[in-house]
Short mmCIF file of C-alpha atoms in Angstrom, two decimals:
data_model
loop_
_atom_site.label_atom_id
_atom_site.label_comp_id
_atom_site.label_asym_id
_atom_site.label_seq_id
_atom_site.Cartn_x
_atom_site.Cartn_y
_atom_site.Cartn_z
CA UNK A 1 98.11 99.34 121.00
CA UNK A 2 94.38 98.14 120.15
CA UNK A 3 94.51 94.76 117.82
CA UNK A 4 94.08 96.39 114.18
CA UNK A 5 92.40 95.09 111.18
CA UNK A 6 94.38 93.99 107.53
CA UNK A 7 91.50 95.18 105.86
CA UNK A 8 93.57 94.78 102.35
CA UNK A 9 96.86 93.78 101.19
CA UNK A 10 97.99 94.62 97.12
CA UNK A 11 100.87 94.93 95.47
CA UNK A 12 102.59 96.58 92.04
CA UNK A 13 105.71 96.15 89.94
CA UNK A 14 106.66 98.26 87.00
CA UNK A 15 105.93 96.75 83.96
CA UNK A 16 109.64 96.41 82.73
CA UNK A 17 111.77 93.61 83.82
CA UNK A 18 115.06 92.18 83.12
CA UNK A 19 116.19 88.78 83.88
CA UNK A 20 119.20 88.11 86.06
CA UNK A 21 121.76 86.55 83.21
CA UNK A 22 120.28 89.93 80.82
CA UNK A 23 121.47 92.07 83.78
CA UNK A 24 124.60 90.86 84.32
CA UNK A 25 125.62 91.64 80.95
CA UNK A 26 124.04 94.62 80.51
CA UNK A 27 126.21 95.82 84.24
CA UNK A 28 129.16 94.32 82.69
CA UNK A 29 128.98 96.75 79.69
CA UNK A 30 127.53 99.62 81.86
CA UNK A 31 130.36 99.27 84.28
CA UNK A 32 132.78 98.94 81.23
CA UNK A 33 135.44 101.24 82.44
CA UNK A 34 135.97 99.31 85.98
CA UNK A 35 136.71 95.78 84.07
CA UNK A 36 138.40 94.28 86.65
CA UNK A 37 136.26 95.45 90.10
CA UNK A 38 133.32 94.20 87.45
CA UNK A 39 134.91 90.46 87.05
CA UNK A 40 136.15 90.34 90.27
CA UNK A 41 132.14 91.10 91.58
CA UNK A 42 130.22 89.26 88.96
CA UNK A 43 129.75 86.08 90.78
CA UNK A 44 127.71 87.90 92.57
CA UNK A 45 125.01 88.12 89.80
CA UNK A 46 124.88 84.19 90.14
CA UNK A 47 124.67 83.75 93.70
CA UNK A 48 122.01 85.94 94.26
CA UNK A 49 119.21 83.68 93.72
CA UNK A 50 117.35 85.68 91.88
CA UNK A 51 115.95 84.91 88.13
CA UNK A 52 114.32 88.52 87.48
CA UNK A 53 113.32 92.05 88.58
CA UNK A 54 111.22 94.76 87.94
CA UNK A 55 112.63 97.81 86.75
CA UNK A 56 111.40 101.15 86.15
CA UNK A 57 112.95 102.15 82.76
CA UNK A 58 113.77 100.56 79.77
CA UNK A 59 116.89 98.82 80.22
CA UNK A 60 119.13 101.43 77.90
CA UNK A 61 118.25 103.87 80.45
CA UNK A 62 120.22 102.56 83.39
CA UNK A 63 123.41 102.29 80.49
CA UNK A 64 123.69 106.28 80.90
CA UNK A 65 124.78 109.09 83.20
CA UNK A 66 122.10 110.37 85.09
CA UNK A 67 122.01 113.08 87.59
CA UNK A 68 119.81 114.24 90.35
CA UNK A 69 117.59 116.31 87.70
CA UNK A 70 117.09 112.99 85.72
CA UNK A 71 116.90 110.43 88.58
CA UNK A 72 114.35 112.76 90.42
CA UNK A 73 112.05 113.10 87.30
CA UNK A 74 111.87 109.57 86.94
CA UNK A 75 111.09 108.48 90.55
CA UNK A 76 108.06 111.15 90.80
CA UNK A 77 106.69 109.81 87.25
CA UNK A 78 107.18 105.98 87.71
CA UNK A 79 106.67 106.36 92.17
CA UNK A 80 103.15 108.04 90.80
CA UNK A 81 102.11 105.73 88.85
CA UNK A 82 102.90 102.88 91.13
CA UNK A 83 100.84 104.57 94.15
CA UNK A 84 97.80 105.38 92.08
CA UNK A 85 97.95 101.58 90.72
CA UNK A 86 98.72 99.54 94.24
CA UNK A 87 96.64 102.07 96.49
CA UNK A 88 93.35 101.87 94.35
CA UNK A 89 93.91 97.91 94.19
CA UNK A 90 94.10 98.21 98.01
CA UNK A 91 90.99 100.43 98.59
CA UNK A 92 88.89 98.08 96.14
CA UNK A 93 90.00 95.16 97.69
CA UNK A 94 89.02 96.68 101.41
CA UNK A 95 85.14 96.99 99.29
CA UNK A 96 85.96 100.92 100.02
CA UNK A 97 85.96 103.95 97.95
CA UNK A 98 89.19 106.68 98.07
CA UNK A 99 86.56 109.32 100.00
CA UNK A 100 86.37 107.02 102.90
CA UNK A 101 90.00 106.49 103.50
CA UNK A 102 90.85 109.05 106.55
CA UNK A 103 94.40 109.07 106.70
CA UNK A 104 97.74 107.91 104.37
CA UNK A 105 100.90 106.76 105.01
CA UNK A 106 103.89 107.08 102.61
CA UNK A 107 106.84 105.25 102.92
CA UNK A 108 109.51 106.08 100.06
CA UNK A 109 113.49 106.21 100.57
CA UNK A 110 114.49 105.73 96.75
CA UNK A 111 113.72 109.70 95.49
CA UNK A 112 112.47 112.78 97.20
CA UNK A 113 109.10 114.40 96.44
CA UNK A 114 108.04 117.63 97.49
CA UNK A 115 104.71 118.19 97.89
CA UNK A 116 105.04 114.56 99.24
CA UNK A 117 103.48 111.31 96.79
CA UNK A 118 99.86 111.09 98.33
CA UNK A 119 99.77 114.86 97.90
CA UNK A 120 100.41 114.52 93.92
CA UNK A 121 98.17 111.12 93.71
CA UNK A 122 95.51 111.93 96.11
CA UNK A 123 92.77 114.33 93.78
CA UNK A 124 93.12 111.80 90.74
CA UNK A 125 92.96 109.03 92.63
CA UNK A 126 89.94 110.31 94.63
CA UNK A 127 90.76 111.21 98.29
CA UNK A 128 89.26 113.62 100.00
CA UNK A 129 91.02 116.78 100.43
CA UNK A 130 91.09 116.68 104.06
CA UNK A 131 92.75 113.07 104.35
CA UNK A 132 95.71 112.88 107.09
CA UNK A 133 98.95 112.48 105.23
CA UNK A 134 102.33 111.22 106.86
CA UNK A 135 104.87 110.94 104.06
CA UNK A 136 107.84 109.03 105.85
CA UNK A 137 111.42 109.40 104.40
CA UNK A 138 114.39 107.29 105.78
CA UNK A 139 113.16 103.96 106.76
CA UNK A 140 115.17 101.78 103.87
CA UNK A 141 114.23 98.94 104.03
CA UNK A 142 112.60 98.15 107.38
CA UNK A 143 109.53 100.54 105.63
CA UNK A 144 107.79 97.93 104.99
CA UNK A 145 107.15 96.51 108.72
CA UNK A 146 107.77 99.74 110.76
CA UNK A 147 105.27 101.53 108.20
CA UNK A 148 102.27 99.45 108.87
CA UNK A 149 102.61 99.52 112.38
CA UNK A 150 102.84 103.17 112.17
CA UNK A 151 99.58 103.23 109.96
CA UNK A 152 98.16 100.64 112.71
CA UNK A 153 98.77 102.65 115.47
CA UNK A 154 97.40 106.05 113.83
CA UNK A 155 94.16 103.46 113.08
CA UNK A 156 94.13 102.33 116.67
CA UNK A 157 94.77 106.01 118.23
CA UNK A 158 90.84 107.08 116.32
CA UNK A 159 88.64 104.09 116.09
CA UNK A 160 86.75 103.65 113.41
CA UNK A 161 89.12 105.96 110.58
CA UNK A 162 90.57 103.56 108.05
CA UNK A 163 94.05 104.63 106.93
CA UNK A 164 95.75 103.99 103.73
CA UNK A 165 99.32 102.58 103.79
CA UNK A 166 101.49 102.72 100.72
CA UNK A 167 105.54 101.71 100.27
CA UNK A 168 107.40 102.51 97.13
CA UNK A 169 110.65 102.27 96.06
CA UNK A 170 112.55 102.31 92.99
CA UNK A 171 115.80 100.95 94.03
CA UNK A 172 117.11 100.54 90.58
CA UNK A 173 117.43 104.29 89.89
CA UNK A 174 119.80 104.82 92.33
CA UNK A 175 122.40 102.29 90.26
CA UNK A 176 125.75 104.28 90.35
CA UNK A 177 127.94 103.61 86.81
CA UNK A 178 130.46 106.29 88.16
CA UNK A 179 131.12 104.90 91.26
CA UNK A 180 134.40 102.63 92.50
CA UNK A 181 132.50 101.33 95.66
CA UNK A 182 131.98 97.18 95.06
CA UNK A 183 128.29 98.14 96.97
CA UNK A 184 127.02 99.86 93.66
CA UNK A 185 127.96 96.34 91.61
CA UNK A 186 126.29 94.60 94.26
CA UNK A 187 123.22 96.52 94.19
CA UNK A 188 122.91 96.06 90.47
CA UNK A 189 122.82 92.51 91.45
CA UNK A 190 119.97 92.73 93.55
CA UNK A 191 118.22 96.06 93.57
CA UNK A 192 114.60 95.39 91.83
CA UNK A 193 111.66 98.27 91.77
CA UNK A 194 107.75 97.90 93.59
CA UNK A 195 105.08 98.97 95.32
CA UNK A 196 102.50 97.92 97.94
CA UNK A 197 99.53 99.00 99.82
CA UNK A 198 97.48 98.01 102.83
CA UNK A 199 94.28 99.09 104.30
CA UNK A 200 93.67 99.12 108.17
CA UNK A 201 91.28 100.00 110.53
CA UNK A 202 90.41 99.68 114.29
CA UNK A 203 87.65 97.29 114.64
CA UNK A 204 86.19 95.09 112.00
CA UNK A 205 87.00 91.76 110.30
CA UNK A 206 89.81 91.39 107.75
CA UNK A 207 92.67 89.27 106.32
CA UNK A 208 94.78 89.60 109.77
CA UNK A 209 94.56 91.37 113.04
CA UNK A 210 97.43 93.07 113.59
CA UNK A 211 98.41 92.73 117.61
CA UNK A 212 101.58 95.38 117.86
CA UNK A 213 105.25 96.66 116.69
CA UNK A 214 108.05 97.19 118.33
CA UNK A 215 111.11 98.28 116.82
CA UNK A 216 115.12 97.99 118.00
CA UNK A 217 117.82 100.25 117.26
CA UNK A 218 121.39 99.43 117.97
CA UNK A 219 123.83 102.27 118.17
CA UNK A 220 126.87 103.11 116.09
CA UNK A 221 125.85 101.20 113.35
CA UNK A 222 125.11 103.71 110.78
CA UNK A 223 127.39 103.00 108.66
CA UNK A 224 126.27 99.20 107.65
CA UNK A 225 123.23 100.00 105.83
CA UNK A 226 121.72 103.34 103.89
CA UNK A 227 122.23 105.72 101.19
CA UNK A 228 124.76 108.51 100.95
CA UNK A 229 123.53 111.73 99.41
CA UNK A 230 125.84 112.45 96.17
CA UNK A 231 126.66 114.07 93.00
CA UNK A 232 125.04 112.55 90.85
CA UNK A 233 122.54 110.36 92.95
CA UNK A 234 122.25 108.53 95.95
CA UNK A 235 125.02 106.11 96.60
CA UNK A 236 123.75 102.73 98.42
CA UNK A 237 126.01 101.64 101.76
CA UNK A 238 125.82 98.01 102.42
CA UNK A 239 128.38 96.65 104.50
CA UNK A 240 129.66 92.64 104.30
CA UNK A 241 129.09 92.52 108.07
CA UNK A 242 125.47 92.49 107.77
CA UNK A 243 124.71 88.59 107.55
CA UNK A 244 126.96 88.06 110.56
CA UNK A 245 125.73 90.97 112.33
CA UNK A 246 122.22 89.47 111.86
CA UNK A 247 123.41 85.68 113.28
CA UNK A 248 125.31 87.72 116.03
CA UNK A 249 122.31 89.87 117.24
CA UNK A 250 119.05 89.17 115.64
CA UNK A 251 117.46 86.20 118.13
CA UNK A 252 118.25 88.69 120.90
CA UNK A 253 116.15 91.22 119.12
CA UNK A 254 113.26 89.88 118.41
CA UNK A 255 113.11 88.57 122.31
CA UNK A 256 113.10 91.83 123.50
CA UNK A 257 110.62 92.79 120.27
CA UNK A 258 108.09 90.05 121.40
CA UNK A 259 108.15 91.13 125.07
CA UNK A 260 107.03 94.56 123.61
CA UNK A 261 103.95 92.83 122.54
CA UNK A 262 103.18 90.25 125.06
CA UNK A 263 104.03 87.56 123.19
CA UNK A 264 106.96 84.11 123.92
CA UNK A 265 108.79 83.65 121.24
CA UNK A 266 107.21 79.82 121.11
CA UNK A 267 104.27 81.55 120.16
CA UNK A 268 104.90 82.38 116.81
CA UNK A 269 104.31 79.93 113.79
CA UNK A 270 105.80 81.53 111.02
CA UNK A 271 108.02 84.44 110.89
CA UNK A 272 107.69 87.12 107.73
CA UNK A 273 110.77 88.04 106.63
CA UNK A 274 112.24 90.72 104.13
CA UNK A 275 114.58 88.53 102.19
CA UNK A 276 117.36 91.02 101.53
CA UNK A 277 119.29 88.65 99.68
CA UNK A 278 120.50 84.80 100.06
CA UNK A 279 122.74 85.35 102.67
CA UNK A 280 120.25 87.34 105.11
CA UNK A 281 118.05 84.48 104.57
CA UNK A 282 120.76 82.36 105.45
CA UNK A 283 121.64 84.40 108.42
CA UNK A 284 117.98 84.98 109.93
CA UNK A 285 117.25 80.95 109.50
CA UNK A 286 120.72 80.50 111.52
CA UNK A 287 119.89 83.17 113.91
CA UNK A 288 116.34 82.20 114.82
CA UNK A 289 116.99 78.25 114.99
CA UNK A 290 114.67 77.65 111.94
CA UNK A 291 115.58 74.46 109.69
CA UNK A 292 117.17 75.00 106.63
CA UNK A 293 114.76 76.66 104.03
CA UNK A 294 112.35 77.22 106.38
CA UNK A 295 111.76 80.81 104.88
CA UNK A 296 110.52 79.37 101.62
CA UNK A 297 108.36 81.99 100.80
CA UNK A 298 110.99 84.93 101.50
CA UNK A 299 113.26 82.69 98.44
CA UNK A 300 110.40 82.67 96.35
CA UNK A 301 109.96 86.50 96.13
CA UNK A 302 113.61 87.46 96.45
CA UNK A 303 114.01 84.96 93.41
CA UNK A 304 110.55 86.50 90.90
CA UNK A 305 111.74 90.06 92.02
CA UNK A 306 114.78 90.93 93.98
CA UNK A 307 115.61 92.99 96.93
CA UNK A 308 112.68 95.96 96.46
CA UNK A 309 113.57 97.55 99.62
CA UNK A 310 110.56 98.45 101.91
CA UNK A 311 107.61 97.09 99.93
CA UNK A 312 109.54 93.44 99.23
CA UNK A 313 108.20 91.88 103.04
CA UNK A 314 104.85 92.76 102.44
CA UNK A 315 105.03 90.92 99.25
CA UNK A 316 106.09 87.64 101.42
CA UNK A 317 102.89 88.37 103.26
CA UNK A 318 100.58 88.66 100.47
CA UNK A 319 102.00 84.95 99.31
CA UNK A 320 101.45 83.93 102.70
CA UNK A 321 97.58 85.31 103.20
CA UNK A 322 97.52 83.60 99.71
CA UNK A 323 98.37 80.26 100.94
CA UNK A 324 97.00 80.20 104.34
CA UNK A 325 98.32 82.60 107.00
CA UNK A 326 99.86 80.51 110.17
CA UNK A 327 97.83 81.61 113.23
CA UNK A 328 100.26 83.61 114.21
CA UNK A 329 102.97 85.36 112.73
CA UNK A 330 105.94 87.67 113.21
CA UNK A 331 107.36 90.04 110.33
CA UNK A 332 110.63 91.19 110.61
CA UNK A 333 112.59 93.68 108.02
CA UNK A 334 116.50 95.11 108.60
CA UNK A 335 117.20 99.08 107.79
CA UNK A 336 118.94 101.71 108.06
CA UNK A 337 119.75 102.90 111.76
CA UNK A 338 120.96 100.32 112.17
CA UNK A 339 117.46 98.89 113.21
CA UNK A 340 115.07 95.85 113.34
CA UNK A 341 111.55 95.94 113.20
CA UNK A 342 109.20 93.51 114.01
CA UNK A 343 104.97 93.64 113.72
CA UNK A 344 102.83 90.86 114.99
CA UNK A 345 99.97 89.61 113.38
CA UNK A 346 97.27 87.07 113.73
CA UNK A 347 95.05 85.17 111.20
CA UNK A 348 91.57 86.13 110.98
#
């Protein structure tokens, strides 16, 4: 793949938000007829490290029964809102206008839109009619890395086209009050709403160059991450092997990742990490070799806004860009497949 430009990097939260002792007690009356899987879970709530999320209904909302009809009308209004709000901040930032943005791609696993986001966005927001779109469905949330390399390697396939990434999800709608599975406590533990959007082009100067993706897929492991299609909504799958999956397999991974891109693994000063929770953190510090709390950053946003799925490792690079990026750096995110994906960047 050509080296890419970051021409942009922005990002969006809904402007509800609940603090993590508020949640906990508003899940411990929501989940009122499963006392005792509640009490037995709750800990959970305070070992998450997290202090608040964003969330993208008013908190009485997520008290009710809601089925597809409901959860699907309120991913397409709030998933809207957050695309026309992060991907204008994104274009302004790249000193474009919408008409010059040649191609868009849409990363969303939390809700299903069809016509696809961009295509409901696009005319209000101001992009031209004939604008590529690739909405991608299924990612989870390794969207966030294995998107923008798929946006970088559209950019790098036509130089000179500037493409429009954008990853939403709204995690918290999928929070399951009928289910037995301990997974659906957890996720109301962790599960916070966002949005983010990048500009990128072949050729030019910007906040990174982005050098290559690979991605690795290991087999029969579907069933330790991703969503099961229900009545009434999608049910989230997490499995407990995941952190010791992750010290088990993950420094092999991102070896044969970096020889996809050319690059030793002593090469690379910071990793960019989606901070799924404390224990991935945990895991991936373990994993790599890095000291203790290393992936500072990664705790930072997992503790302002919880696990957001896709978008939540592109909000560890905007902190980073923010403070200095390292001169070279690695992101990584975990998904569904079960899969790794890894992008390479370099400071400008």
């Amino acid at each position: 793949m050509q080296p890419c430009s970051l021409l942009s990097l922005a990002t969006a939260v809904p402007p509800d938000s609940i603090g993590q002792d508020e949640a906990k007690e508003l899940a411990r009356r929501a989940f009122g007829g499963k006392k005792a899987l509640f009490d037995r879970l709750s800990g959970v709530f305070d070992n998450a490290g997290i202090a608040k999320r964003h969330i993208v209904a008013p908190h009485r909302w997520y008290e009710q029964g809601h089925g597809w009809h409901d959860r699907s009308l309120l991913y397409l209004q709030s998933s809207e809102a957050l695309f026309e709000e992060v991907a204008s901040a994104a274009i302004e930032q790249a000193h474009l206008t919408p008409d010059q943005i040649d191609g868009i791609v849409t990363v969303s696993t939390t809700g299903i839109a069809t016509p696809s986001l961009e295509a409901r966005v696009g005319p209000r927001l101001g992009l031209r009619d004939n604008a590529r779109r690739v909405p991608v469905f299924g990612l989870g949330c390794a969207g966030g890395v294995n998107g923008l390399a798929t946006t970088a390697r559209l950019a790098a396939s036509d130089t000179g086209t500037r493409w429009l990434f954008v990853s939403i999800e709204t995690c918290s709608i999928s929070i399951r009050l009928d289910s037995d599975d301990p997974a659906a406590i957890v996720a109301t533990a962790i599960f916070g709403d966002g949005a983010a959007a990048a500009v990128v082009q072949c050729g030019g100067e910007g906040l990174a160059t982005i050098m290559g993706g690979a991605e690795k897929l290991w087999p029969d492991t579907q069933r330790i991450m991703g969503w099961d299609v229900e009545d009434p909504g999608l049910a989230v799958v997490f499995d407990r092997a995941i952190p010791p999956f992750i010290e088990k397999n993950l420094e092999g991974a991102i070896d044969e990742i970096l020889r996809g891109v050319g690059q030793p693994r002593d090469a690379i000063a910071r990793f960019c990490c989606h901070p799924g929770g404390v224990k991935v953190i945990d895991a991936i510090e373990t994993a790599l070799g890095l000291r203790s709390g290393a992936l500072d950053v990664e705790r930072e946003v997992l503790r302002d806004y919880g696990n957001m799925s896709a978008p939540t490792v592109l909000f560890v690079l905007e902190q980073l860009i923010d403070r200095g990026l390292p001169k070279t750096v690695m992101m990584t995110a975990f998904g569904p497949g079960f899969t790794c994906g890894g992008l390479l960047l370099e400071a400008s």
